[in-house]
Amino acid sequence: MAHMEFIDLQTQYRHMRDPMNRAIQTVLDSSRYINGPQVKELEDALAQFVGCTHAVGCSSGTDALLGILMALGVGPGDEVITTPFTFIATAETIALTKAKPVFVDVEPDTLNLDPTLIEAAITPRTKGIMPVSIFGQCADYDAINTIAEQHGLWVVEDGCQSFGASYKGKRSCNLTLAAATSFFPAKPLGCYGDGGMTFTNDAQLAQQLKVIREHGQIAQYQHARLGINGRLDTLQAAILLAKLPFFADEITARQQVAARYAERLAGKVRIPTIRPENISVFAQYTVRVASRDQVRATLAAAGIPTAVHYPIPLHHQTVFADLNHSKEAFPHATLAATEVISLPMHPYLTIEQQDAVTEALLNALP
Ligand SMILES: *Cc1c(COP(=O)(O)O)cnc(C)c1O
């Protein structure tokens, strides 16, 4: 069999090569590399896509999260509730503001933040809740927003894996006070470098987000507050605009790939649980197996690329050692980290490739 990619960005590029090359050429010809018109055009298109009023392009998903926390005034002495089962950036940005990330365990099946455990973690210092829509499936935002309202907290969705997903018919990134997504190349909607975006229906918050991404600047060389260099490149905005017409079909293709995996693997490995109110974009198709590392090595030998999202839960990470969590804390996140394995997942995965993946996986099981 030909070489298989975990996420095949080459095939995707070939599929949209002409409009993509034109979009890039237009930026090169304009030489408006910073704050070119494509940035605003993309913001308007994606705000409309998710159904919210304001979108602010950012240099990465991480800077999008950081910008929101800065705009909300999070700082020393504050606590933000989040999940220990995520990419480091979620809790990293909380810690960068000098606030404390407070972990709450995940649901054992979806691996999203468990709403029933949130209340016990709320203290007088808690300012908000930052759930992650892990692997492309939204957390239970109705339940989480209700708890937040009762305690006067905000909710910010880390939608870095879930752009294009929906929850009860509403799009990810329009379910909470504000949300961040990432356009890292491997994400469901990826650019050709780093990029991200924030979303909100709050005009004042959106204004702050714009000021923060330009060094706190309110007029040229007038700096009203601390900010960052957090803009989205014009080139990346143009690349995303070129990808957007293909995105709906890609989301559908992701559902089909996931359905084929589920059909072949159900009952043999633990397949993802998708709640009936959710449409996942399957940023990852992550199954769970015993002897994960051995299964992964056998798959690698058979030419099947896999990944582990994530091998170390955040409460075991050295950078968060000062939070003093026991190794046994957050048992669902801790167990998941030993069992998860992500299979090749992208809209251009062929049936033949999927056959090869599932056959190799079933052979590799202990
Ligand atoms: C990818 C990701 C981020 C960070 O996005 P970048 O664009 O790489 O900075 C944050 N949170 C989660 C859950 C992610 O998957």
Coordinates of N, CA and C in Angstrom, one line a residue, residues 91-286:
A91 N -4.8 25.3 29.6 CA -4.4 25.7 31.0 C -3.2 26.7 31.0
E92 N -2.4 26.5 30.0 CA -1.2 27.4 29.8 C -1.6 28.9 29.8
T93 N -2.6 29.2 29.0 CA -3.0 30.6 28.9 C -3.6 31.1 30.2
I94 N -4.3 30.2 30.9 CA -4.8 30.6 32.2 C -3.6 31.0 33.1
A95 N -2.6 30.1 33.1 CA -1.5 30.4 34.0 C -0.7 31.6 33.5
L96 N -0.6 31.8 32.2 CA 0.1 33.0 31.7 C -0.5 34.3 32.2
T97 N -1.8 34.3 32.5 CA -2.4 35.6 33.1 C -2.1 35.7 34.6
K98 N -1.4 34.6 35.1 CA -1.1 34.5 36.6 C -2.3 34.0 37.4
A99 N -3.4 33.7 36.7 CA -4.5 33.0 37.4 C -4.2 31.5 37.6
K100 N -5.0 30.8 38.4 CA -4.8 29.4 38.7 C -5.7 28.6 37.9
P101 N -5.2 27.6 37.1 CA -6.1 26.7 36.4 C -6.6 25.7 37.5
V102 N -7.9 25.5 37.6 CA -8.5 24.5 38.5 C -9.1 23.4 37.7
F103 N -8.6 22.2 37.9 CA -9.0 21.1 37.0 C -10.2 20.4 37.6
V104 N -11.1 20.0 36.7 CA -12.3 19.2 37.0 C -12.3 18.0 36.0
D105 N -12.6 16.8 36.5 CA -12.4 15.6 35.7 C -13.4 15.6 34.5
V106 N -13.1 14.8 33.6 CA -14.0 14.7 32.4 C -15.0 13.5 32.5
E107 N -16.0 13.6 31.6 CA -16.9 12.5 31.5 C -16.1 11.3 31.0
P108 N -16.4 10.1 31.5 CA -15.6 8.9 31.1 C -15.8 8.5 29.6
D109 N -17.0 8.9 29.0 CA -17.2 8.5 27.6 C -16.8 9.6 26.6
T110 N -17.3 10.8 26.8 CA -17.0 11.9 25.8 C -15.6 12.5 26.0
L111 N -15.1 12.4 27.3 CA -13.8 13.0 27.7 C -13.9 14.5 27.7
N112 N -15.2 15.1 27.7 CA -15.4 16.5 27.9 C -15.6 16.8 29.3
L113 N -15.4 18.0 29.8 CA -15.6 18.5 31.1 C -16.9 18.0 31.7
D114 N -16.9 17.4 32.9 CA -18.1 16.8 33.4 C -18.9 17.9 34.2
P115 N -20.0 18.3 33.7 CA -20.7 19.4 34.4 C -21.1 19.1 35.8
T116 N -21.3 17.9 36.1 CA -21.8 17.5 37.5 C -20.7 17.7 38.5
L117 N -19.4 17.9 38.1 CA -18.3 18.0 39.0 C -17.9 19.5 39.2
I118 N -18.5 20.4 38.4 CA -18.0 21.8 38.4 C -18.3 22.5 39.7
E119 N -19.5 22.3 40.3 CA -19.9 23.1 41.4 C -19.0 22.9 42.6
A120 N -18.5 21.7 42.8 CA -17.7 21.4 43.9 C -16.3 22.1 43.8
A121 N -16.0 22.5 42.6 CA -14.7 23.2 42.4 C -14.8 24.7 42.5
I122 N -16.0 25.3 42.6 CA -16.1 26.7 42.6 C -15.8 27.3 44.0
T123 N -15.0 28.3 44.0 CA -14.6 29.0 45.2 C -14.9 30.5 45.1
P124 N -14.7 31.3 46.1 CA -14.9 32.7 45.9 C -14.0 33.4 44.9
R125 N -12.9 32.7 44.6 CA -11.9 33.2 43.6 C -12.2 32.8 42.2
T126 N -13.2 31.9 42.0 CA -13.5 31.4 40.6 C -14.1 32.6 39.8
K127 N -13.5 32.8 38.6 CA -14.0 33.8 37.7 C -14.8 33.3 36.5
G128 N -14.4 32.1 36.1 CA -15.0 31.5 34.9 C -14.7 30.1 34.7
I129 N -15.3 29.5 33.6 CA -15.1 28.1 33.3 C -14.6 28.1 31.8
M130 N -13.6 27.3 31.5 CA -13.1 27.2 30.2 C -13.1 25.7 29.7
P131 N -14.2 25.3 29.3 CA -14.3 23.9 28.8 C -13.7 23.8 27.4
V132 N -13.3 22.6 27.0 CA -12.7 22.3 25.7 C -13.7 21.4 25.0
S133 N -14.0 21.7 23.7 CA -14.8 20.8 22.9 C -13.8 19.7 22.3
I134 N -13.6 18.7 23.1 CA -12.4 17.8 22.8 C -12.7 16.9 21.6
F135 N -11.7 16.8 20.7 CA -11.8 15.9 19.5 C -12.8 16.4 18.5
G136 N -13.4 17.6 18.7 CA -14.4 18.1 17.8 C -15.8 18.0 18.2
Q137 N -16.1 17.5 19.5 CA -17.4 17.4 20.0 C -17.6 18.4 21.1
C138 N -18.7 19.2 21.0 CA -19.0 20.2 22.1 C -19.3 19.5 23.4
A139 N -18.8 20.2 24.5 CA -19.2 19.8 25.8 C -20.7 20.2 26.0
D140 N -21.2 19.9 27.2 CA -22.6 20.1 27.5 C -22.8 21.6 27.9
Y141 N -22.8 22.5 26.9 CA -22.8 23.9 27.3 C -24.1 24.4 27.9
D142 N -25.2 23.8 27.7 CA -26.4 24.3 28.4 C -26.2 24.0 29.9
A143 N -25.8 22.9 30.2 CA -25.6 22.6 31.7 C -24.5 23.5 32.3
I144 N -23.4 23.7 31.5 CA -22.3 24.4 32.0 C -22.7 25.9 32.2
N145 N -23.4 26.5 31.2 CA -23.8 27.9 31.2 C -24.8 28.1 32.4
T146 N -25.6 27.1 32.7 CA -26.6 27.2 33.8 C -25.9 27.3 35.1
I147 N -24.9 26.5 35.3 CA -24.1 26.5 36.5 C -23.4 27.9 36.6
A148 N -22.8 28.3 35.5 CA -22.1 29.6 35.5 C -23.0 30.7 35.9
E149 N -24.2 30.8 35.3 CA -25.1 31.9 35.6 C -25.5 31.9 37.1
Q150 N -25.7 30.7 37.7 CA -26.1 30.6 39.1 C -25.0 31.2 40.0
H151 N -23.7 31.1 39.5 CA -22.6 31.6 40.4 C -21.9 32.8 39.9
G152 N -22.6 33.5 38.9 CA -22.0 34.7 38.4 C -20.7 34.6 37.7
L153 N -20.5 33.5 37.0 CA -19.2 33.2 36.3 C -19.4 33.3 34.8
W154 N -18.4 33.5 34.0 CA -18.4 33.5 32.6 C -18.0 32.1 32.1
V155 N -18.4 31.8 30.8 CA -17.9 30.5 30.2 C -17.2 30.9 28.9
V156 N -16.1 30.3 28.6 CA -15.3 30.5 27.4 C -15.1 29.1 26.8
E157 N -15.5 28.9 25.6 CA -15.3 27.6 24.9 C -13.9 27.6 24.3
D158 N -13.1 26.7 24.6 CA -11.9 26.4 23.8 C -12.4 25.5 22.7
G159 N -12.7 26.2 21.6 CA -13.2 25.5 20.4 C -12.1 25.2 19.4
C160 N -10.9 25.1 19.8 CA -9.7 24.9 18.9 C -9.8 23.6 18.1
Q161 N -10.6 22.6 18.6 CA -10.7 21.4 17.9 C -12.1 21.3 17.2
S162 N -13.0 22.2 17.5 CA -14.4 21.9 17.1 C -15.0 22.9 16.1
F163 N -14.1 23.7 15.4 CA -14.8 24.6 14.5 C -15.5 23.8 13.4
G164 N -16.8 24.2 13.2 CA -17.7 23.4 12.3 C -18.6 22.5 13.0
A165 N -18.4 22.2 14.3 CA -19.2 21.2 15.0 C -20.5 22.0 15.4
S166 N -21.5 21.2 15.8 CA -22.7 21.9 16.4 C -23.2 21.1 17.6
Y167 N -24.0 21.9 18.4 CA -24.6 21.4 19.6 C -26.0 21.9 19.7
K168 N -27.0 21.0 19.7 CA -28.4 21.4 19.7 C -28.7 22.3 18.6
G169 N -28.1 22.1 17.4 CA -28.4 22.9 16.2 C -27.6 24.3 16.2
K170 N -26.8 24.6 17.2 CA -26.0 25.8 17.2 C -24.6 25.4 17.0
R171 N -23.9 26.3 16.3 CA -22.5 26.0 16.0 C -21.5 26.2 17.2
S172 N -20.6 25.4 17.3 CA -19.4 25.6 18.2 C -18.9 27.0 18.0
C173 N -18.4 27.6 19.0 CA -17.9 29.0 19.0 C -19.0 30.0 19.1
N174 N -20.3 29.6 19.2 CA -21.4 30.5 19.5 C -22.2 30.0 20.6
L175 N -21.6 29.4 21.6 CA -22.4 28.7 22.7 C -22.1 29.3 24.0
T176 N -21.2 30.3 24.1 CA -20.7 30.8 25.4 C -20.4 32.3 25.2
L177 N -20.1 33.0 26.3 CA -19.8 34.4 26.2 C -18.8 34.7 25.1
A178 N -17.8 33.9 25.1 CA -16.7 34.1 24.0 C -16.1 32.7 23.7
A179 N -15.5 32.6 22.6 CA -14.9 31.3 22.2 C -13.7 31.6 21.4
A180 N -12.7 30.6 21.4 CA -11.5 30.7 20.6 C -11.4 29.5 19.7
T181 N -11.0 29.7 18.5 CA -10.6 28.5 17.7 C -9.2 28.6 17.1
S182 N -8.7 27.6 16.6 CA -7.3 27.5 16.0 C -7.4 27.1 14.5
F183 N -6.5 27.7 13.7 CA -6.4 27.3 12.3 C -5.1 26.6 12.1
F184 N -4.5 26.0 13.1 CA -3.3 25.2 13.0 C -3.6 24.2 11.8
P185 N -2.6 23.9 11.0 CA -2.9 23.1 9.8 C -3.7 21.9 10.0
A186 N -3.4 21.2 11.1 CA -4.1 19.9 11.3 C -5.5 20.0 11.9
K187 N -6.0 21.2 12.2 CA -7.3 21.3 12.7 C -8.4 21.2 11.7
P188 N -9.6 21.0 12.0 CA -10.7 20.8 11.0 C -10.7 21.9 9.9
L189 N -10.5 23.1 10.3 CA -10.3 24.2 9.3 C -8.9 24.8 9.6
G190 N -8.0 24.4 8.7 CA -6.6 24.7 9.0 C -6.0 25.7 8.0
C191 N -5.1 26.5 8.4 CA -4.4 27.4 7.4 C -3.0 26.8 7.1
Y192 N -2.1 27.6 6.5 CA -0.8 27.0 6.2 C 0.2 27.6 7.1
G193 N 0.0 27.6 8.3 CA 0.9 28.2 9.3 C 0.1 28.3 10.6
D194 N 0.3 29.3 11.4 CA -0.4 29.5 12.6 C -1.5 30.5 12.4
G195 N -2.7 30.3 13.0 CA -3.8 31.2 12.9 C -4.8 30.9 13.9
G196 N -5.7 31.8 14.3 CA -6.8 31.5 15.2 C -7.9 32.6 15.1
M197 N -8.9 32.5 15.9 CA -10.0 33.5 15.9 C -10.7 33.4 17.2
T198 N -11.2 34.6 17.6 CA -12.1 34.7 18.7 C -13.5 35.1 18.2
F199 N -14.5 34.6 19.0 CA -15.9 34.9 18.6 C -16.7 35.3 19.8
T200 N -17.6 36.3 19.7 CA -18.4 36.7 20.8 C -19.6 37.5 20.2
N201 N -20.7 37.6 21.0 CA -21.8 38.4 20.7 C -21.8 39.7 21.5
D202 N -20.7 39.9 22.3 CA -20.5 41.1 23.1 C -19.7 42.1 22.4
A203 N -20.2 43.2 22.0 CA -19.5 44.2 21.2 C -18.3 44.8 22.0
Q204 N -18.5 45.1 23.3 CA -17.4 45.6 24.1 C -16.2 44.7 24.2
L205 N -16.6 43.4 24.4 CA -15.5 42.4 24.5 C -14.8 42.3 23.2
A206 N -15.5 42.3 22.1 CA -14.9 42.3 20.7 C -13.9 43.4 20.5
Q207 N -14.4 44.6 21.0 CA -13.5 45.8 20.9 C -12.2 45.6 21.6
Q208 N -12.3 45.1 22.9 CA -11.1 44.8 23.7 C -10.2 43.8 23.0
L209 N -10.8 42.8 22.4 CA -10.0 41.8 21.7 C -9.2 42.4 20.6
K210 N -9.8 43.3 19.9 CA -9.1 44.0 18.7 C -8.0 44.8 19.3
V211 N -8.2 45.5 20.4 CA -7.2 46.4 21.0 C -6.0 45.5 21.5
I212 N -6.4 44.4 22.1 CA -5.3 43.5 22.7 C -4.5 42.9 21.6
R213 N -5.0 42.5 20.5 CA -4.2 41.8 19.5 C -3.3 42.8 18.8
E214 N -3.4 44.1 19.0 CA -2.5 45.2 18.4 C -1.9 45.9 19.6
H215 N -1.2 45.2 20.5 CA -0.4 45.8 21.5 C -1.2 46.9 22.4
G216 N -2.5 46.6 22.6 CA -3.3 47.5 23.4 C -3.5 48.9 22.8
Q217 N -3.3 49.0 21.4 CA -3.4 50.3 20.7 C -4.8 50.7 20.4
I218 N -5.1 51.9 20.8 CA -6.5 52.4 20.5 C -6.5 53.4 19.4
A219 N -5.3 54.0 19.1 CA -5.1 54.8 17.9 C -3.6 54.7 17.6
Q220 N -3.1 55.1 16.5 CA -1.7 54.8 16.1 C -0.8 55.3 17.2
Y221 N 0.0 54.4 17.8 CA 1.0 54.6 18.8 C 0.4 55.2 20.1
Q222 N -0.9 54.9 20.3 CA -1.5 55.3 21.6 C -1.9 53.9 22.3
H223 N -1.3 53.6 23.4 CA -1.5 52.3 24.0 C -2.2 52.4 25.3
A224 N -3.5 52.0 25.3 CA -4.3 52.2 26.5 C -4.2 51.1 27.5
R225 N -3.7 49.9 27.1 CA -3.6 48.8 28.0 C -2.5 47.8 27.5
L226 N -2.2 46.8 28.3 CA -1.2 45.8 27.8 C -1.9 44.9 26.7
G227 N -1.2 44.7 25.7 CA -1.7 43.8 24.6 C -0.6 42.8 24.2
I228 N -0.8 42.3 23.0 CA 0.2 41.4 22.4 C 0.3 41.6 20.9
N229 N 1.3 41.0 20.3 CA 1.3 41.0 18.8 C 0.5 39.8 18.4
G230 N -0.8 39.9 18.2 CA -1.7 38.8 18.1 C -2.5 38.7 16.9
R231 N -2.1 39.4 15.8 CA -2.9 39.5 14.6 C -2.8 38.2 13.7
L232 N -3.9 38.0 12.9 CA -3.9 37.0 11.9 C -3.3 37.5 10.6
D233 N -2.3 36.8 10.0 CA -1.7 37.2 8.8 C -2.7 37.3 7.6
T234 N -2.5 38.3 6.8 CA -3.4 38.4 5.6 C -3.3 37.1 4.7
L235 N -2.1 36.6 4.6 CA -1.9 35.4 3.8 C -2.8 34.2 4.3
Q236 N -2.7 34.0 5.6 CA -3.5 33.0 6.3 C -5.0 33.2 6.1
A237 N -5.4 34.4 6.2 CA -6.8 34.7 6.0 C -7.3 34.4 4.6
A238 N -6.4 34.7 3.6 CA -6.7 34.4 2.2 C -6.8 32.9 2.0
I239 N -5.9 32.2 2.6 CA -5.9 30.7 2.5 C -7.2 30.1 3.1
L240 N -7.6 30.7 4.2 CA -8.8 30.2 4.9 C -10.0 30.5 4.0
L241 N -10.1 31.7 3.4 CA -11.2 32.1 2.6 C -11.3 31.1 1.4
A242 N -10.1 30.7 0.8 CA -10.1 29.8 -0.3 C -10.6 28.4 0.1
K243 N -10.3 28.0 1.4 CA -10.8 26.7 1.9 C -12.3 26.7 2.2
L244 N -12.8 27.8 2.6 CA -14.2 27.8 3.1 C -15.2 27.2 2.2
P245 N -15.2 27.5 0.9 CA -16.2 26.8 0.0 C -16.2 25.3 0.1
F246 N -15.1 24.7 0.5 CA -15.0 23.2 0.5 C -15.4 22.7 1.9
F247 N -15.5 23.6 2.9 CA -15.6 23.1 4.3 C -16.8 22.3 4.6
A248 N -18.0 22.7 4.1 CA -19.2 22.0 4.4 C -19.1 20.5 3.9
D249 N -18.6 20.4 2.7 CA -18.4 19.0 2.2 C -17.4 18.2 3.0
E250 N -16.4 18.9 3.5 CA -15.4 18.3 4.3 C -16.0 17.8 5.6
I251 N -16.9 18.6 6.2 CA -17.5 18.2 7.4 C -18.4 16.9 7.2
T252 N -19.1 16.9 6.1 CA -19.9 15.7 5.7 C -19.0 14.5 5.5
A253 N -17.9 14.7 4.8 CA -16.9 13.6 4.6 C -16.4 13.1 5.9
R254 N -16.1 14.0 6.9 CA -15.6 13.5 8.2 C -16.7 12.6 8.9
Q255 N -18.0 13.0 8.7 CA -19.0 12.2 9.3 C -19.0 10.8 8.7
Q256 N -18.8 10.7 7.4 CA -18.8 9.4 6.7 C -17.6 8.6 7.1
V257 N -16.5 9.2 7.2 CA -15.3 8.5 7.7 C -15.5 7.9 9.1
A258 N -16.1 8.8 10.0 CA -16.3 8.4 11.3 C -17.3 7.2 11.4
A259 N -18.4 7.3 10.6 CA -19.4 6.3 10.6 C -18.8 5.0 10.1
R260 N -17.9 5.0 9.1 CA -17.3 3.7 8.7 C -16.4 3.1 9.7
Y261 N -15.7 4.0 10.4 CA -14.8 3.5 11.5 C -15.7 2.8 12.6
A262 N -16.8 3.5 12.9 CA -17.7 3.0 14.0 C -18.3 1.7 13.6
E263 N -18.7 1.6 12.4 CA -19.4 0.3 11.9 C -18.4 -0.8 12.0
R264 N -17.1 -0.6 11.7 CA -16.1 -1.7 11.7 C -15.5 -2.0 13.0
L265 N -15.5 -1.0 13.9 CA -14.8 -1.1 15.1 C -15.6 -1.3 16.4
A266 N -16.9 -1.0 16.3 CA -17.8 -1.1 17.5 C -17.8 -2.5 18.0
G267 N -17.6 -2.5 19.4 CA -17.6 -3.8 20.0 C -16.2 -4.4 20.1
K268 N -15.3 -3.9 19.3 CA -13.9 -4.5 19.3 C -12.9 -3.6 20.0
V269 N -13.1 -2.2 19.8 CA -12.4 -1.3 20.6 C -13.4 -0.3 21.1
R270 N -13.0 0.6 22.1 CA -14.0 1.5 22.6 C -14.0 2.7 21.6
I271 N -15.1 2.9 20.9 CA -15.2 3.9 19.9 C -15.7 5.2 20.5
P272 N -15.5 6.4 19.9 CA -16.0 7.6 20.5 C -17.5 7.6 20.7
T273 N -17.9 8.2 21.8 CA -19.3 8.4 22.1 C -19.7 9.8 21.7
I274 N -20.6 9.9 20.7 CA -21.1 11.2 20.3 C -22.5 11.3 20.8
R275 N -22.8 12.4 21.6 CA -24.1 12.6 22.2 C -25.1 13.0 21.1
P276 N -26.4 12.6 21.2 CA -27.3 12.8 20.1 C -27.5 14.3 19.8
E277 N -27.2 15.2 20.7 CA -27.4 16.6 20.4 C -26.2 17.2 19.7
N278 N -25.2 16.4 19.5 CA -23.9 16.9 18.9 C -23.7 16.4 17.5
I279 N -23.1 17.3 16.7 CA -22.5 16.8 15.4 C -21.0 17.1 15.6
S280 N -20.2 16.1 15.7 CA -18.7 16.3 15.9 C -18.1 16.6 14.5
V281 N -17.0 17.4 14.5 CA -16.2 17.5 13.3 C -15.0 16.5 13.3
F282 N -14.9 15.7 14.4 CA -13.9 14.7 14.5 C -12.5 15.2 14.1
A283 N -12.1 16.3 14.9 CA -10.7 16.7 14.7 C -9.8 15.6 14.9
Q284 N -10.2 14.6 15.8 CA -9.5 13.4 15.9 C -10.5 12.3 16.0
Y285 N -10.2 11.1 15.4 CA -11.0 9.9 15.7 C -10.2 9.1 16.7
T286 N -10.6 9.2 17.9 CA -9.8 8.6 19.0 C -10.5 7.5 19.6

